[in-house]
Amino acid sequence: MHRFSAAGVLAIWIGALMFSCTAQDETLVPEIGGPNLVANGDFDVPGDGVKCPFSSWTGRSGQGGQYTFKLVAGRTVKAAQIEGTVAGRGDIHTTDGFTVPAGETVRLRFWSRAENMKGGAFVNLEGEPNDDGWFKLNIDPSADWKLHEVRVKVPKGAKGQLTPRISLWIYHFGTGSLFIDDLSLCVVKPDPAGVARQELDRLRVWLHSATDAKSKADAASLNARLDAALADPKPETVEPLRKDVLAAIGAGQGSDGSFAVGVATSLEKVFLDEPYRGAIAPALQLSLARNESESAQAIIISTGKELSGLTVEIAGDLTNEKAATLPKSQVQFNLVGYVDTSKGQRPYQSSKLGWWPDPLLPNAPFTVKAGELQPIWITVTTTAQNVPGTFNGKVLIKSAGTIRATLPLVVEVFNVTLPQKPVFATFALGASPDVVAKFYGGDPGEKIMERFAVLAAQRHLPPVGLLNGWNWKAPKYPNKPDGSFDFARLDRWIDVLKSNGLTRFPIAVAPRFKKFGGGEYSSDFKRELGAFVHAYAEHLKEKQVFDGALFYNIDEASEGLGEWEVCKALHATVKLEAPGLPVVQCLNEFKGVTALAGHADIWDLYFGQYDQAGGPARQKAGDAIFLSVCVWPSEHPNLFIEYPALDARIMPWICQRMGAKGSEYWDLFAGWNENAANPDWWKSGDGTRTAWKLLAPTGDGLMIYPGPNGQPISSIRLEAYRDGVEDYGYLSLLADRSKTDAAAAALLKEATHSLVTGVTSYDLDPKKLLGLRQRILQCLSTHGE
């Protein structure tokens, strides 16, 4: 479900996007900018624009909307105002285009603010690369002036033009006022001296952050060399110094200088074939509540030699000053694996085509190529029984049984307990046992599927298709001799998922006969569906899980196929037979929300369509909202491998701000069938570069990989999603506390008005989220539970 073909809506192409890439180093690369390519981008020149009062721009209204365009006082001198009185589509766009050679990087920068604005707004780059747009940036509806800045690589034109002509469009799809000022778009190139200075400054920070250097004399010598290099920074001075600084740091960590150990958060995607630009720290630190998992990374960095046969392990239980322990069994290690994204096309821009980190491979001996690195994923999981406190341990990096380096591990368990069952409702619709059985050549008793189901449920994306008792046009399982339904196989999965935090699940999913065939929405069909829904609902009440049950109406129902009227009829059938069973409706034709109002209890909307679809109005009317993602709309946040890990983690934070009660995803196992001929895909013979064949868009619908001996392999994105759901638990506790606690109220406001500012707008710096999470933990812990 939810694999939407965006043909005719959005160009499918490969490019590069720099504003959210290479989380190893969140500092922008120093650059040299060219002239502004947008005429009158500051809007300070009045004149005869086309249907707007500012020169070089054109204003338009469409899709039944009513918009006016004004030149008003701006952030600096004048600004453009787009004011909507009736929602539809209003836009301003550059009257004359401009050309940029393909392959060049352009920087788009502008300021915006909003007044009484309802509905979405974004900037689109259009023209010869694709008339419908080849890059889109959502506009934050902030009431204060806010800077937007992004770097984009220009693709070839749709007809192969090497210097395509580009136009810039600003769209407003709602009501209220949107103000734009000081807009520029220019070609940017790296500044070699600035880049060298940035790298040398980083090396100095590393040297000062290390627990020790080879000797004080070596440290002094390296600092002197850094001073000399910084006096006249040149690119060729960087690599020799990097190697020597890392060797000194590694020696201080216990190695022979052939490698050093860095640290990274779980929100950093570290590339094994790029120079390391992350942190060096005296210890790896983690903070978490009870009943929670949290991860971080230790980075093994070769200083120039190949490293083989390395292993990592924890040196016994972690202990605190009171001799309490955090058992080593609650610390898990995985090797970060890599998949190749260089083949295929995608409906978004990629910051890099090549090896991207995603699968979390089993802990095993590993090799690091000369000059490369290998991240180790470290996850600590607590239970309700763990005592609060700060626990200390050591990560050991060994070779042939000999300790080569140590990294202190510090875990702070706060006096906060998250509920076993998440307060945020989540589920995955796909993940069929048939896919598992096909990949492994069979699955007697569905024991392998159970392992995958448990892992997914523990990451808060349970495969609830296992609880769907409806098979397209008839019940999945045969009736008993007395004519009643046999729920035995469903009960098995109810019990498995219930014990692992099950929240919501569909007891039946309506078929799409009009699109895929296989049946008719006849009176007999509706009668049999109604009878099954009634019986299953009553059974779930006996099992005491009915409070999580749903009926999932036609997925992405289309007006053109006449499915909206069918949705109304199926809604009536379900409400007649099970009045208390909520009906979920997912649409990608956003106007269907208004058309089907009154015929759904929960609206499953895409983040990028929430405002346009009228999500706030349905919430005001008393309906619930789920916010979800799929391949389209492909703007951030989303779950593609090439998107920042922050995207997966921030989604529940956005849902908390918008009042959304849950989220679903369309599948967990997409792409398995294309890899059936290569069951040992993780053994490529090239270290952790795997042989997994990715479908494009990369990672869409793929959250779990099939591992050795029927063991599931999680992904960085799934772990980040889990962390976001657990963060939602913090926010719920914080919301309760904020009613009587000013400090909690201030933190909640920061989460919902500073970190997250809209349904697709949020702070892109992962340090902001992690820092705020830490302060929330401290607040909740300080004030008790």
JSON list of N, CA and C in Angstrom, two decimals, residues 272 361 366-367 369 374 682-690:
[
{"chain": "A", "resi": 272, "resn": "LEU", "atom": "N", "xyz": [31.75, 5.64, 5.33]},
{"chain": "A", "resi": 272, "resn": "LEU", "atom": "CA", "xyz": [33.00, 4.91, 5.54]},
{"chain": "A", "resi": 272, "resn": "LEU", "atom": "C", "xyz": [34.10, 5.32, 4.59]},
{"chain": "A", "resi": 361, "resn": "LEU", "atom": "N", "xyz": [24.30, -4.59, 10.90]},
{"chain": "A", "resi": 361, "resn": "LEU", "atom": "CA", "xyz": [24.71, -5.97, 10.74]},
{"chain": "A", "resi": 361, "resn": "LEU", "atom": "C", "xyz": [25.09, -6.59, 12.08]},
{"chain": "A", "resi": 366, "resn": "PHE", "atom": "N", "xyz": [35.67, -7.62, 11.93]},
{"chain": "A", "resi": 366, "resn": "PHE", "atom": "CA", "xyz": [35.53, -6.75, 10.77]},
{"chain": "A", "resi": 366, "resn": "PHE", "atom": "C", "xyz": [36.88, -6.19, 10.35]},
{"chain": "A", "resi": 367, "resn": "THR", "atom": "N", "xyz": [36.89, -5.66, 9.13]},
{"chain": "A", "resi": 367, "resn": "THR", "atom": "CA", "xyz": [38.08, -5.05, 8.55]},
{"chain": "A", "resi": 367, "resn": "THR", "atom": "C", "xyz": [37.79, -3.59, 8.23]},
{"chain": "A", "resi": 369, "resn": "LYS", "atom": "N", "xyz": [39.41, -0.67, 5.80]},
{"chain": "A", "resi": 369, "resn": "LYS", "atom": "CA", "xyz": [40.40, -0.41, 4.76]},
{"chain": "A", "resi": 369, "resn": "LYS", "atom": "C", "xyz": [41.30, 0.77, 5.15]},
{"chain": "A", "resi": 374, "resn": "GLN", "atom": "N", "xyz": [34.99, 2.62, 10.22]},
{"chain": "A", "resi": 374, "resn": "GLN", "atom": "CA", "xyz": [33.86, 1.71, 10.43]},
{"chain": "A", "resi": 374, "resn": "GLN", "atom": "C", "xyz": [33.11, 2.12, 11.70]},
{"chain": "A", "resi": 682, "resn": "TRP", "atom": "N", "xyz": [24.89, -9.73, 2.84]},
{"chain": "A", "resi": 682, "resn": "TRP", "atom": "CA", "xyz": [25.73, -9.00, 3.78]},
{"chain": "A", "resi": 682, "resn": "TRP", "atom": "C", "xyz": [27.20, -9.42, 3.70]},
{"chain": "A", "resi": 683, "resn": "LYS", "atom": "N", "xyz": [27.46, -10.53, 2.95]},
{"chain": "A", "resi": 683, "resn": "LYS", "atom": "CA", "xyz": [28.82, -11.03, 2.76]},
{"chain": "A", "resi": 683, "resn": "LYS", "atom": "C", "xyz": [29.31, -10.66, 1.36]},
{"chain": "A", "resi": 684, "resn": "SER", "atom": "N", "xyz": [29.58, -9.42, 1.12]},
{"chain": "A", "resi": 684, "resn": "SER", "atom": "CA", "xyz": [29.98, -9.00, -0.22]},
{"chain": "A", "resi": 684, "resn": "SER", "atom": "C", "xyz": [31.46, -9.26, -0.49]},
{"chain": "A", "resi": 685, "resn": "GLY", "atom": "N", "xyz": [32.22, -9.55, 0.57]},
{"chain": "A", "resi": 685, "resn": "GLY", "atom": "CA", "xyz": [33.66, -9.68, 0.42]},
{"chain": "A", "resi": 685, "resn": "GLY", "atom": "C", "xyz": [34.36, -8.35, 0.42]},
{"chain": "A", "resi": 686, "resn": "ASP", "atom": "N", "xyz": [33.65, -7.28, 0.70]},
{"chain": "A", "resi": 686, "resn": "ASP", "atom": "CA", "xyz": [34.21, -5.93, 0.70]},
{"chain": "A", "resi": 686, "resn": "ASP", "atom": "C", "xyz": [33.86, -5.22, 2.00]},
{"chain": "A", "resi": 687, "resn": "GLY", "atom": "N", "xyz": [34.15, -5.89, 3.11]},
{"chain": "A", "resi": 687, "resn": "GLY", "atom": "CA", "xyz": [33.85, -5.32, 4.42]},
{"chain": "A", "resi": 687, "resn": "GLY", "atom": "C", "xyz": [32.36, -5.17, 4.64]},
{"chain": "A", "resi": 688, "resn": "THR", "atom": "N", "xyz": [31.97, -4.03, 5.14]},
{"chain": "A", "resi": 688, "resn": "THR", "atom": "CA", "xyz": [30.55, -3.79, 5.41]},
{"chain": "A", "resi": 688, "resn": "THR", "atom": "C", "xyz": [29.83, -3.16, 4.22]},
{"chain": "A", "resi": 689, "resn": "ARG", "atom": "N", "xyz": [30.49, -3.08, 3.08]},
{"chain": "A", "resi": 689, "resn": "ARG", "atom": "CA", "xyz": [29.79, -2.73, 1.85]},
{"chain": "A", "resi": 689, "resn": "ARG", "atom": "C", "xyz": [28.99, -3.98, 1.43]},
{"chain": "A", "resi": 690, "resn": "THR", "atom": "N", "xyz": [27.70, -3.91, 1.51]},
{"chain": "A", "resi": 690, "resn": "THR", "atom": "CA", "xyz": [26.88, -5.09, 1.25]},
{"chain": "A", "resi": 690, "resn": "THR", "atom": "C", "xyz": [26.54, -5.19, -0.23]}
]
